Every structure is written in C-alpha cells, then in structure tokens.
C-alpha positions as a LaTeX table, in Angstrom:
\begin{tabular}{lrrr}
\hline
Residue & $x$ (\AA) & $y$ (\AA) & $z$ (\AA) \\
\hline
Met1 & $-135.47$ & 16.01 & 10.81 \\
Ile2 & $-133.37$ & 18.69 & 9.57 \\
Ile3 & $-130.03$ & 18.11 & 7.97 \\
Asp4 & $-127.99$ & 20.82 & 8.71 \\
Ala5 & $-124.22$ & 21.85 & 8.46 \\
Thr6 & $-122.81$ & 20.20 & 11.83 \\
Phe7 & $-124.68$ & 16.79 & 10.51 \\
Trp8 & $-122.58$ & 16.92 & 7.37 \\
Val9 & $-119.67$ & 17.58 & 9.46 \\
Ala10 & $-120.29$ & 14.60 & 11.74 \\
Val11 & $-120.67$ & 12.41 & 9.19 \\
Ser12 & $-117.79$ & 13.51 & 6.93 \\
Phe13 & $-115.98$ & 13.36 & 10.17 \\
Phe14 & $-117.06$ & 9.68 & 10.74 \\
Ile15 & $-116.02$ & 9.12 & 6.98 \\
Phe16 & $-112.37$ & 10.49 & 7.93 \\
Leu17 & $-111.91$ & 8.44 & 10.67 \\
Ile18 & $-113.18$ & 5.46 & 8.98 \\
Gly19 & $-111.10$ & 6.14 & 6.26 \\
Leu20 & $-108.43$ & 6.56 & 8.71 \\
Ile21 & $-108.54$ & 3.21 & 10.36 \\
Tyr22 & $-109.14$ & 1.45 & 6.50 \\
Leu23 & $-105.92$ & 2.82 & 5.87 \\
Lys24 & $-104.00$ & 1.63 & 9.03 \\
Val25 & $-102.77$ & 5.17 & 9.57 \\
Pro26 & $-102.82$ & 4.78 & 13.36 \\
Gln27 & $-101.10$ & 1.62 & 13.34 \\
Lys28 & $-98.25$ & 3.10 & 11.06 \\
Ile29 & $-98.73$ & 6.34 & 13.47 \\
Asn30 & $-98.14$ & 3.95 & 16.75 \\
Ser31 & $-95.40$ & 1.90 & 14.73 \\
Ser32 & $-93.27$ & 5.15 & 13.61 \\
Leu33 & $-93.70$ & 6.67 & 17.11 \\
Thr34 & $-92.44$ & 3.09 & 18.46 \\
Asn35 & $-89.62$ & 2.94 & 16.25 \\
Gln36 & $-88.62$ & 6.57 & 17.67 \\
Ile37 & $-89.22$ & 5.87 & 20.86 \\
Thr38 & $-86.43$ & 3.02 & 20.40 \\
Glu39 & $-84.21$ & 4.59 & 18.45 \\
Ile40 & $-84.53$ & 7.15 & 20.95 \\
Lys41 & $-83.57$ & 4.30 & 23.98 \\
Lys42 & $-80.86$ & 3.21 & 21.76 \\
Glu43 & $-79.19$ & 6.70 & 21.48 \\
Leu44 & $-79.75$ & 7.24 & 25.42 \\
Asp45 & $-77.99$ & 3.58 & 25.92 \\
Glu46 & $-75.25$ & 4.48 & 23.84 \\
Ala47 & $-75.18$ & 7.91 & 25.38 \\
Glu48 & $-74.89$ & 6.51 & 28.82 \\
Lys49 & $-72.10$ & 3.91 & 27.69 \\
Leu50 & $-70.06$ & 6.83 & 26.44 \\
Lys51 & $-70.71$ & 8.67 & 29.53 \\
Asn52 & $-69.63$ & 5.77 & 31.81 \\
Glu53 & $-66.32$ & 4.81 & 29.56 \\
Ala54 & $-65.77$ & 8.77 & 29.46 \\
Lys55 & $-65.65$ & 8.56 & 33.48 \\
Asn56 & $-63.59$ & 5.13 & 33.12 \\
Leu57 & $-60.89$ & 7.08 & 31.24 \\
Leu58 & $-61.09$ & 10.16 & 33.65 \\
Ser59 & $-60.51$ & 7.87 & 36.71 \\
Asp60 & $-57.37$ & 6.07 & 34.50 \\
Tyr61 & $-55.77$ & 9.27 & 33.53 \\
Glu62 & $-56.14$ & 10.57 & 37.40 \\
Ser63 & $-54.90$ & 7.67 & 38.98 \\
Lys64 & $-52.29$ & 7.61 & 35.82 \\
Ile65 & $-51.30$ & 11.03 & 36.92 \\
Asp66 & $-51.13$ & 10.66 & 40.86 \\
Lys67 & $-48.82$ & 7.86 & 39.83 \\
Ser68 & $-46.35$ & 9.99 & 37.96 \\
Asn69 & $-47.01$ & 12.64 & 40.53 \\
Lys70 & $-45.52$ & 9.92 & 43.40 \\
Glu71 & $-43.17$ & 9.29 & 40.75 \\
Thr72 & $-41.55$ & 12.37 & 40.18 \\
Lys73 & $-41.49$ & 13.24 & 43.91 \\
Asp74 & $-39.33$ & 10.24 & 44.26 \\
Ile75 & $-37.22$ & 10.53 & 41.81 \\
Ile76 & $-36.54$ & 14.01 & 43.16 \\
Asn77 & $-36.36$ & 12.91 & 46.78 \\
Lys78 & $-33.52$ & 10.30 & 45.54 \\
Ala79 & $-31.69$ & 13.10 & 43.66 \\
Lys80 & $-31.74$ & 15.03 & 46.91 \\
Lys81 & $-30.82$ & 12.15 & 48.79 \\
Glu82 & $-27.91$ & 11.26 & 46.71 \\
Ser83 & $-26.44$ & 14.95 & 45.86 \\
Glu84 & $-26.32$ & 15.40 & 49.79 \\
Lys85 & $-24.34$ & 11.90 & 50.07 \\
Asn86 & $-22.44$ & 13.22 & 47.08 \\
Ile87 & $-21.47$ & 16.68 & 49.21 \\
Leu88 & $-20.77$ & 14.48 & 52.34 \\
Glu89 & $-18.07$ & 12.08 & 50.29 \\
Lys90 & $-16.46$ & 15.60 & 48.65 \\
Thr91 & $-15.88$ & 17.36 & 52.01 \\
Lys92 & $-14.42$ & 14.25 & 53.40 \\
Lys93 & $-12.33$ & 13.86 & 50.32 \\
Phe94 & $-11.77$ & 17.20 & 50.41 \\
His95 & $-10.92$ & 16.91 & 54.07 \\
Gln96 & $-8.62$ & 14.01 & 53.87 \\
Val97 & $-6.83$ & 15.41 & 51.22 \\
Met98 & $-6.12$ & 18.41 & 53.43 \\
Asp99 & $-5.32$ & 16.88 & 56.36 \\
Asn100 & $-2.30$ & 14.64 & 54.21 \\
Lys101 & $-0.95$ & 17.69 & 53.24 \\
Lys102 & $-0.92$ & 19.65 & 56.29 \\
Lys103 & 1.20 & 15.83 & 57.14 \\
Ile104 & 3.50 & 16.41 & 54.41 \\
Ala105 & 4.28 & 20.25 & 55.06 \\
Glu106 & 4.76 & 19.33 & 58.67 \\
Gln107 & 7.08 & 16.62 & 57.85 \\
Lys108 & 9.08 & 19.03 & 55.68 \\
Ile109 & 9.05 & 21.81 & 58.33 \\
Thr110 & 10.34 & 18.64 & 60.35 \\
Gln111 & 12.93 & 17.69 & 57.62 \\
Met112 & 14.43 & 21.40 & 57.75 \\
Lys113 & 14.71 & 21.61 & 60.98 \\
Gln114 & 16.62 & 18.30 & 61.31 \\
Asn115 & 18.56 & 19.65 & 58.52 \\
Ala116 & 19.69 & 22.81 & 59.95 \\
Leu117 & 20.26 & 21.62 & 63.09 \\
Asn118 & 22.52 & 18.86 & 61.25 \\
Asp119 & 24.17 & 21.72 & 59.43 \\
Ile120 & 24.77 & 23.67 & 62.57 \\
Lys121 & 26.19 & 20.52 & 64.48 \\
Asn122 & 28.41 & 20.39 & 61.45 \\
His123 & 29.53 & 23.88 & 60.93 \\
Ser124 & 30.25 & 24.01 & 64.92 \\
Ile125 & 32.34 & 21.07 & 64.67 \\
Lys126 & 34.43 & 22.19 & 61.64 \\
Ile127 & 34.84 & 25.31 & 63.89 \\
Gly128 & 35.58 & 23.41 & 66.86 \\
Ile129 & 38.07 & 21.51 & 65.03 \\
Glu130 & 39.56 & 24.81 & 63.30 \\
Ala131 & 39.93 & 25.98 & 66.78 \\
Val132 & 41.85 & 23.40 & 68.27 \\
Glu133 & 44.31 & 22.99 & 65.03 \\
Ser134 & 44.54 & 26.73 & 66.19 \\
Leu135 & 45.54 & 26.24 & 69.78 \\
Ile136 & 48.00 & 23.72 & 68.81 \\
Lys137 & 49.92 & 25.42 & 66.20 \\
Asn138 & 49.39 & 28.54 & 68.43 \\
Ser139 & 49.94 & 27.08 & 72.30 \\
Val140 & 52.93 & 28.61 & 73.04 \\
Asp141 & 52.01 & 31.74 & 74.04 \\
Lys142 & 49.04 & 32.07 & 76.53 \\
Ala143 & 48.29 & 35.58 & 75.50 \\
Lys144 & 47.24 & 34.44 & 71.50 \\
Leu145 & 45.64 & 31.50 & 73.14 \\
Asp146 & 42.85 & 33.69 & 74.74 \\
Lys147 & 42.66 & 35.71 & 71.72 \\
Leu148 & 42.16 & 32.86 & 69.42 \\
Tyr149 & 39.42 & 31.70 & 71.66 \\
Ile150 & 37.80 & 34.64 & 72.09 \\
Lys151 & 38.02 & 34.72 & 68.13 \\
Asn152 & 36.53 & 31.33 & 67.41 \\
Leu153 & 33.70 & 32.02 & 69.94 \\
Glu154 & 32.59 & 35.15 & 68.41 \\
Gln155 & 32.81 & 33.40 & 64.89 \\
Ala156 & 31.06 & 30.56 & 66.62 \\
Lys157 & 28.35 & 33.04 & 67.81 \\
Thr158 & 27.81 & 34.71 & 64.57 \\
Val159 & 27.20 & 31.40 & 62.56 \\
Leu160 & 24.67 & 30.75 & 65.05 \\
Lys161 & 23.01 & 33.73 & 64.42 \\
Gln162 & 23.36 & 33.56 & 60.95 \\
Thr163 & 21.35 & 30.35 & 61.26 \\
Lys164 & 18.49 & 31.15 & 63.17 \\
Val165 & 17.80 & 33.75 & 61.38 \\
\hline
\end{tabular}
C-alpha cells in the first residue's frame, strides 16, 4: 500500500470534518442562518405592515381630499346662488325705488298743473271782476264799453298765453 499525498489530504480532510462536527460548527452556522432568516422574515413582515399602513393613510388622505373638494364645490355653489339672489333683490329694490320716485314726480307734476289751473282761474276771475267793475263805472257810453270789453279780453288772452308758457 502506497501512501501518497492524496491519502494524507483525504485523512486531513476527514480529521477536519470530525473537528468541525466536534466543535459543533455546522449547528452554529445553521442557528446563525436560522436567526438571520427569522430576522429577515420579521423585517419583511414589518415592511408589509408599513406598506399596509401607508396604503391606509393614502386612502384616508385621498378620501379627505375628495371630501374637501366636494365641500369647496358646495361652498362655491352656495356663494353663487346667494350672490344671484342678492343681485335679484337689489335689482327689485332699485326698480321699486325708481317706481316710487316716478310716482312722486308724477304727483308733483299733477299738483303743479292743478296749482297753475287754480292760478289761471283766480287770475281770470280777478280780471272778470275788474272788467265788471270797469263796465259798471263806464256803463254810460256804449262805445267806451266796447273798447273796455276788447281791452279786457286782450288782457285775458295775454295772461292765458303767459300761463301756458
């Protein structure tokens, strides 16, 4: 039997394996790998939880954004309706005020016309009375009476013309 270098390598390899088994190196490696695997699983589980929490937060914020968008649209619509209502009310009040002022102006014009007619009546009565007095005083002569009548008639016409202007 020839003992060569390969034999000694094989023997030393078996001694090495026995030493590893004796020192429980494979069990330590196994337990180390198992510990690392469990830590990695924990980290993956934690990452999954964080991912779910992030999804929940995202959906919550999206729903809040949707609600706030709806609320802003509602507020804008309410403001539009209220402004339109205010515009209609103000327009209605404006027309009422204008109608009232128009009525007041028409009443003043009617009153002024009535005052002018009363003034004309009073003035014509006064002229008539003066004419009658003048006729009575000058009733002796028919020619004087005709002249006085024509004169008073012309005065009445000029007064009427002046009051029409």
